[in-house]
CSV table of C-alpha atoms in Angstrom, one decimal:
chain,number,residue,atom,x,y,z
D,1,UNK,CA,0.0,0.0,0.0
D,2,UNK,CA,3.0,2.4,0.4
D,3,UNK,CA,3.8,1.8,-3.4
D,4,UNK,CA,-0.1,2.9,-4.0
D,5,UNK,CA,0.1,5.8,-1.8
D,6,UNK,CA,3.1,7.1,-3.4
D,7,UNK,CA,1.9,6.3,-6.8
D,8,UNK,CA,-1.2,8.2,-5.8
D,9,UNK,CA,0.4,11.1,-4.4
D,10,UNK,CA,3.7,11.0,-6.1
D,11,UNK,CA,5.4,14.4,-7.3
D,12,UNK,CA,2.5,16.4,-9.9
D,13,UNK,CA,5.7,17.5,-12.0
D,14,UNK,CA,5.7,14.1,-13.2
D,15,UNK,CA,4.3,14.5,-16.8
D,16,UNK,CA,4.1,12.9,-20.4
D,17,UNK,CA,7.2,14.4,-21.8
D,18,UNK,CA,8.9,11.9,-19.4
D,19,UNK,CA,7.1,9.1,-21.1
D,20,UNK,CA,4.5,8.6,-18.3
D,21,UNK,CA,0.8,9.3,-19.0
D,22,UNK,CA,-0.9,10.5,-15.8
D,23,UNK,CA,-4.3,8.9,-14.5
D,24,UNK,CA,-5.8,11.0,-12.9
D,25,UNK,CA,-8.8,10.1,-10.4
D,26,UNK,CA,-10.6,12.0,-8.7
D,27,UNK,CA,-10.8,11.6,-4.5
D,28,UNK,CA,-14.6,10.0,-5.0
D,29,UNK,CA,-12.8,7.1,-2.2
D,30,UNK,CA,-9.7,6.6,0.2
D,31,UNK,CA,-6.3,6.9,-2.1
D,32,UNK,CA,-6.0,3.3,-1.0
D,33,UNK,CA,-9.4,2.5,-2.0
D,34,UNK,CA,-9.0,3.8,-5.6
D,35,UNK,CA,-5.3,2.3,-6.0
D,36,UNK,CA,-7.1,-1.6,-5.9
D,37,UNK,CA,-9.5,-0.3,-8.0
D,38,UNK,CA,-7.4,1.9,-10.7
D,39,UNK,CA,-4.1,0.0,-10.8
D,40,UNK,CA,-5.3,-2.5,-12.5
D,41,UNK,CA,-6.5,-0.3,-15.3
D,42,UNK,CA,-3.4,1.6,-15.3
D,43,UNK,CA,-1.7,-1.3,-16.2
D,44,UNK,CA,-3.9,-2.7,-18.8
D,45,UNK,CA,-3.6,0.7,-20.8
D,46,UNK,CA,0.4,0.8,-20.1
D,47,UNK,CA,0.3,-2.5,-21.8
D,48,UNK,CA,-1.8,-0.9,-24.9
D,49,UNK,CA,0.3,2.1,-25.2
D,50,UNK,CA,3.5,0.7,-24.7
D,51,UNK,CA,4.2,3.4,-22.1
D,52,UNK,CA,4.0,3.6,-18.8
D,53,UNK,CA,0.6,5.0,-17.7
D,54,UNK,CA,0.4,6.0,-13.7
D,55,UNK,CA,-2.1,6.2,-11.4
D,56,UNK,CA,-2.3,9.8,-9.0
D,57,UNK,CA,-5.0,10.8,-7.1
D,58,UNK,CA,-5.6,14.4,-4.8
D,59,UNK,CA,-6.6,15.2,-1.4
D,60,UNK,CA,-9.0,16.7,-1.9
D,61,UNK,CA,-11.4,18.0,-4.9
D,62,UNK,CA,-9.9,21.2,-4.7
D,63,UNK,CA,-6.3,20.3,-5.5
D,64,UNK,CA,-7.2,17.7,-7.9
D,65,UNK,CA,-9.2,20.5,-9.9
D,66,UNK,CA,-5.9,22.9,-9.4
D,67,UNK,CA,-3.7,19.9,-10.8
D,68,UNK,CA,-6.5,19.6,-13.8
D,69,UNK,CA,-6.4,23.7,-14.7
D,70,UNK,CA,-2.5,23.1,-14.6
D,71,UNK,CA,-2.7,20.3,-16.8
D,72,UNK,CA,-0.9,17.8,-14.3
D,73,UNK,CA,-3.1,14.8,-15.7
D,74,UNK,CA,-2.9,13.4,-19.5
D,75,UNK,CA,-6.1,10.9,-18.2
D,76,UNK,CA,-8.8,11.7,-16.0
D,77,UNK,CA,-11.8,10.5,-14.5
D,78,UNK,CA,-14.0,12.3,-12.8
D,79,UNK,CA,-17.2,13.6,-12.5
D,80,UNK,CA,-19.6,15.3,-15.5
D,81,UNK,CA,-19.5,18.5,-13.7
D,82,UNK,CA,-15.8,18.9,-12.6
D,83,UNK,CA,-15.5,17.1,-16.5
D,84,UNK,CA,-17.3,20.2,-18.0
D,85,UNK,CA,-15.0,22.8,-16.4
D,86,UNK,CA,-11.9,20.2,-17.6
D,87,UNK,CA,-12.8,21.1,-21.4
D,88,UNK,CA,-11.8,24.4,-20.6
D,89,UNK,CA,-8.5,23.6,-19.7
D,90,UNK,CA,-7.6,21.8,-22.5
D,91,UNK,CA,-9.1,18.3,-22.2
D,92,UNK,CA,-11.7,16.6,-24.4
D,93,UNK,CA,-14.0,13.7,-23.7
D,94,UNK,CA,-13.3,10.1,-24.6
D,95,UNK,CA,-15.2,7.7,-23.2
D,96,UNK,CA,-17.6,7.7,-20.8
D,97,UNK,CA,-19.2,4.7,-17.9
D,98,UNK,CA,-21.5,2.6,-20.0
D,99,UNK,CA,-25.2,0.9,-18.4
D,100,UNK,CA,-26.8,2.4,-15.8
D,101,UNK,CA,-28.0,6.0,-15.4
D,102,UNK,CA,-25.8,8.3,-14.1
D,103,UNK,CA,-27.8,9.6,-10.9
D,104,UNK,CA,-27.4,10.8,-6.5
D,105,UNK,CA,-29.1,8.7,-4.5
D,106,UNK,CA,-29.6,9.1,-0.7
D,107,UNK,CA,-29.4,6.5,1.6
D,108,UNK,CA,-30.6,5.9,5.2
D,109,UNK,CA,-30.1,3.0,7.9
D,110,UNK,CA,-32.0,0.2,7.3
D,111,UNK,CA,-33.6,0.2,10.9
D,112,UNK,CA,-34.1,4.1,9.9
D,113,UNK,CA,-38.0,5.7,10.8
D,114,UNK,CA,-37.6,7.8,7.4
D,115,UNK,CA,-38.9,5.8,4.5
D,116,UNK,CA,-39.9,8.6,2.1
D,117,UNK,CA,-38.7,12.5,2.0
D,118,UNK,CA,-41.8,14.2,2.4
D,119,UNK,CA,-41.0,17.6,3.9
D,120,UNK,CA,-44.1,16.8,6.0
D,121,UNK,CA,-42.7,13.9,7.7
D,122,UNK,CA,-39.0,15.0,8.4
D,123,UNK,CA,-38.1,15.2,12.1
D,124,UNK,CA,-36.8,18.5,13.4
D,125,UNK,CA,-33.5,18.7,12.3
D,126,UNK,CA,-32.2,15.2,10.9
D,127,UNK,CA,-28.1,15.4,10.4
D,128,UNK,CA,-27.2,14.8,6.5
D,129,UNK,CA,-24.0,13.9,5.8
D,130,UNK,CA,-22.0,14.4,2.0
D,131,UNK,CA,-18.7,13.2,0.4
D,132,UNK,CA,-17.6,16.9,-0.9
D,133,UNK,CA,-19.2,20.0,-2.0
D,134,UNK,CA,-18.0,19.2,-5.5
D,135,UNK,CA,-19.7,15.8,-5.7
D,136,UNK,CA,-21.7,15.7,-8.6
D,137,UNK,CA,-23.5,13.3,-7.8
D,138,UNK,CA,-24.0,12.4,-4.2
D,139,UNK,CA,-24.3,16.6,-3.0
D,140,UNK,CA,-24.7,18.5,-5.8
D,141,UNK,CA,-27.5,16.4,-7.7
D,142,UNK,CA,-28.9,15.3,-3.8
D,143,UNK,CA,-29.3,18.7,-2.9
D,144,UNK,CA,-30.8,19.9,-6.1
D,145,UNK,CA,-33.2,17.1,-5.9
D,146,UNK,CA,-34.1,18.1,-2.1
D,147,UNK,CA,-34.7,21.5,-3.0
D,148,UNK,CA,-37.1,20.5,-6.1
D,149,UNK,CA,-39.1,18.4,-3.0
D,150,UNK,CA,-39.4,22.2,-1.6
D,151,UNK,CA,-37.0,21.3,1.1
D,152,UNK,CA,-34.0,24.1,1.8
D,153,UNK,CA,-31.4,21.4,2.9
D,154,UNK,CA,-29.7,23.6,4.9
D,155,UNK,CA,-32.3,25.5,6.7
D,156,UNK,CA,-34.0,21.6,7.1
D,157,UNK,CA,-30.9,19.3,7.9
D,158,UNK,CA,-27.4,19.7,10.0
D,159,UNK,CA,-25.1,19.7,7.2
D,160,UNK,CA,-21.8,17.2,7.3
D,161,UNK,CA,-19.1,17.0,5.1
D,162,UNK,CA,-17.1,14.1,5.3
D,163,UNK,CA,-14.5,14.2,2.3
D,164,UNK,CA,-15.0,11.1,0.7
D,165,UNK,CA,-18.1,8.7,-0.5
D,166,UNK,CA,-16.4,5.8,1.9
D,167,UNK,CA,-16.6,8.7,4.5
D,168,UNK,CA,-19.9,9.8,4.4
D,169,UNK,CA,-21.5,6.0,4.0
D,170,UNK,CA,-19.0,4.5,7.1
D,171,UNK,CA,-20.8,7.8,9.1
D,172,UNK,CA,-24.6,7.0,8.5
D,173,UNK,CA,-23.2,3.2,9.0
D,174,UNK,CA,-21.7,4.5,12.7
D,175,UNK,CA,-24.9,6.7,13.3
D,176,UNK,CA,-23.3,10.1,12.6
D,177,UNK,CA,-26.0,11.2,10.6
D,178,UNK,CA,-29.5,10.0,9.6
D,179,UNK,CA,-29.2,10.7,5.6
D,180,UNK,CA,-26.1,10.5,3.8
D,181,UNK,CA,-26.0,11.5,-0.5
D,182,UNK,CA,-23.8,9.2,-2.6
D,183,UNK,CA,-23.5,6.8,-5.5
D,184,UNK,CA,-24.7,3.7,-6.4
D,185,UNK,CA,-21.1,2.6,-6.9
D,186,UNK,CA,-20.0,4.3,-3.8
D,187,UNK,CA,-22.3,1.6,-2.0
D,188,UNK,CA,-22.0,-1.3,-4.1
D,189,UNK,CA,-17.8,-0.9,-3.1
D,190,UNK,CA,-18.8,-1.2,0.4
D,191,UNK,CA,-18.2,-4.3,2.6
D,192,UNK,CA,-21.2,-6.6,2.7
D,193,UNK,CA,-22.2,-5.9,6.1
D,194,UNK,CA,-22.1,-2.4,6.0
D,195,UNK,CA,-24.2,-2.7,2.9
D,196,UNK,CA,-26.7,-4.8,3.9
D,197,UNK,CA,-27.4,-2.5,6.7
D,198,UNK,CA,-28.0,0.7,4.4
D,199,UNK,CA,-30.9,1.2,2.4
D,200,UNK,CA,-32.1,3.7,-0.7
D,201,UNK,CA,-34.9,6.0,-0.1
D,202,UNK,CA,-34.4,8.4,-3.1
D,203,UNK,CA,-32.8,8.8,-6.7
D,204,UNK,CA,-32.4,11.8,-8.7
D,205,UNK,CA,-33.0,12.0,-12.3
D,206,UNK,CA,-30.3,11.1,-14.7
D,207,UNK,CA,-27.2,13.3,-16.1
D,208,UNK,CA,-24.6,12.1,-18.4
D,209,UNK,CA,-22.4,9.1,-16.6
D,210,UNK,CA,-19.0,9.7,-15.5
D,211,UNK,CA,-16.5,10.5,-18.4
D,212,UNK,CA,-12.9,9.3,-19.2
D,213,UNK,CA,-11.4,12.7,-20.9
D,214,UNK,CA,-7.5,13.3,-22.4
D,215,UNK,CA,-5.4,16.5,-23.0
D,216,UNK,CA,-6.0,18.0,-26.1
D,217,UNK,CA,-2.1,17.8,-27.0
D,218,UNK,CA,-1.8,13.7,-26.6
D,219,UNK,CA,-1.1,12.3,-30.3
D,220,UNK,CA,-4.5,10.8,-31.6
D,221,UNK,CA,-3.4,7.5,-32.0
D,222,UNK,CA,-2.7,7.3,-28.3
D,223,UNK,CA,-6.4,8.8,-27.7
D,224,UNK,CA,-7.9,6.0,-29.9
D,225,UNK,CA,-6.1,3.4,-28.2
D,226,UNK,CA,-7.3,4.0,-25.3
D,227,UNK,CA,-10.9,4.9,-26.4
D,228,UNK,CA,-10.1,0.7,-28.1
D,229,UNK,CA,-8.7,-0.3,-24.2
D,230,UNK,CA,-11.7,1.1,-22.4
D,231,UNK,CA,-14.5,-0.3,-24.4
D,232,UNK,CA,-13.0,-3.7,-25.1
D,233,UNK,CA,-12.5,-4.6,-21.1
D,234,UNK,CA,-15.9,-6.3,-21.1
D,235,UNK,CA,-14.5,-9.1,-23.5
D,236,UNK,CA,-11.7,-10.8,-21.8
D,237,UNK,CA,-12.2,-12.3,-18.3
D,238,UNK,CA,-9.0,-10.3,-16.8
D,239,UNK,CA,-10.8,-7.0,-18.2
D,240,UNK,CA,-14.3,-8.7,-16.8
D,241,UNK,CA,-12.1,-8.8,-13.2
D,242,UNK,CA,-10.9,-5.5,-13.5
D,243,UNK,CA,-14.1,-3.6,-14.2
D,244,UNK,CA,-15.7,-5.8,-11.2
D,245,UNK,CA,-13.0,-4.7,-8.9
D,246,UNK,CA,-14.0,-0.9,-10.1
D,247,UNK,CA,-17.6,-1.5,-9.0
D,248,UNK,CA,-18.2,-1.1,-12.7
D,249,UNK,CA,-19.4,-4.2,-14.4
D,250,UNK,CA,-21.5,-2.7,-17.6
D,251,UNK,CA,-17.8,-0.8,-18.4
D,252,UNK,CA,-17.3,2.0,-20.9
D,253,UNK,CA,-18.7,3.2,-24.1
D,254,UNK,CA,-17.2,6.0,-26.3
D,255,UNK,CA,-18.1,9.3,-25.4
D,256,UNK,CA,-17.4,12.9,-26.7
D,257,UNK,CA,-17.5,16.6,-25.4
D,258,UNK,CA,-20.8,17.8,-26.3
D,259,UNK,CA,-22.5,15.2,-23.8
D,260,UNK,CA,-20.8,17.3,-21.3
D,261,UNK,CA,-20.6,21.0,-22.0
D,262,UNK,CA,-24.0,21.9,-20.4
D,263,UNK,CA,-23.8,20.3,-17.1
D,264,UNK,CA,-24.6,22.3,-14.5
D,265,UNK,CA,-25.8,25.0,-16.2
């Protein structure tokens, strides 16, 4: 795990010119989390490219965003808002999570009294906890479904942020707050016990799923190899294993930029 860590916080001077592409992530988990689950894939599109292709996170979404507007990254993944602010630094979408809808959910204990969000219903003050203010979707598209209910989240709930998904889903697990927002991949990635003890009581509408974008400057050929990498995992068992171990079994699809330029707006 110390080989992860510093893979996932190694030096940000590190750069393609050095023959190294960049991956990227962003903080959606723990840095140790993401390393299982993005190694792998690192080293399946090292072994298409025939260069070496590293896995970085941030700590925080903050600093991965400054590290995105510096160009630090030559592949990311992240999420469709933070991705739409990307393309104005000189990335362009790729590929994108294929299957299921991209949407928040929010999630309660299982043994939990709320089993709807009627603002009628609430109790006085409930405590909801959130990844990140930058989430896409387990704050931003949460809270934006919250407010369409008619309820002002932070006039209704204590607030909580917890920094990651893991975070926030371990604290409505421990009882530190009634409601937390996340992901369905977020709580698929979670050990069986503490899933089995969670339940859904809300989903927001779809947006566009989470995208895989490059820097505008990496040759084409490179681009379209990894566009080939991405969407042919599904076909080979080791790619099967690796997209399982990303909490992403339906895998990617080709994307491109216009799928992305009007989020959030």
């Amino acid at each position: 795990m110390l080989v992860a860590l510093f893979m996932a916080f190694g030096t940000p001077s590190a750069s393609a010119d050095q023959g190294v592409y960049r991956l990227g992530v962003l903080p959606l988990q723990s840095p140790n989390k993401l390393a299982v689950m993005f190694l792998p894939l690192a080293e399946a599109l090292s072994e298409r490219l025939g260069r070496p292709v590293q896995f970085v996170t941030a700590p925080s979404f903050s600093a991965f965003m400054a590290r995105v507007s510096a160009r630090n990254y030559d592949i990311l993944y992240l999420n469709p808002l933070l991705c739409s602010r990307a393309l104005g630094h000189g990335y362009h979408v790729v590929a994108k999570v294929g299957g299921e809808p991209f949407t928040g959910i929010l999630v309660v204990r299982r043994d939990s009294p709320l089993k709807d969000l009627d603002p009628a219903q609430l109790p006085l003050r409930p405590r909801i906890g959130f990844p990140d203010p930058g989430a896409y979707a387990a704050t931003v598209m949460t809270r934006r479904y919250l407010s369409r209910l008619g309820i002002d989240v932070d006039r209704t709930f204590q607030v909580k942020y917890f920094g990651s998904q893991d975070s926030a889903l371990m604290a409505l697990y421990s009882g530190l707050v009634d409601v937390a927002g996340t992901w369905k991949p977020s709580l698929r990635s979670m050990p069986k016990d503490v899933r089995n003890d969670l339940r859904v009581i809300a989903e927001t509408p779809p947006e566009p799923q989470m995208p895989i974008a490059v820097r505008n400057d990496m040759p084409p050929a490179d681009a379209d190899a990894i566009v080939a990498a991405l969407t042919e995992l599904g076909k080979t068992p080791r790619g099967q294993a690796i997209l399982g171990g990303m909490a992403l079994p339906q895998g990617f699809v080709a994307a491109n930029d216009r799928e992305y330029e009007k989020v959030g707006e």
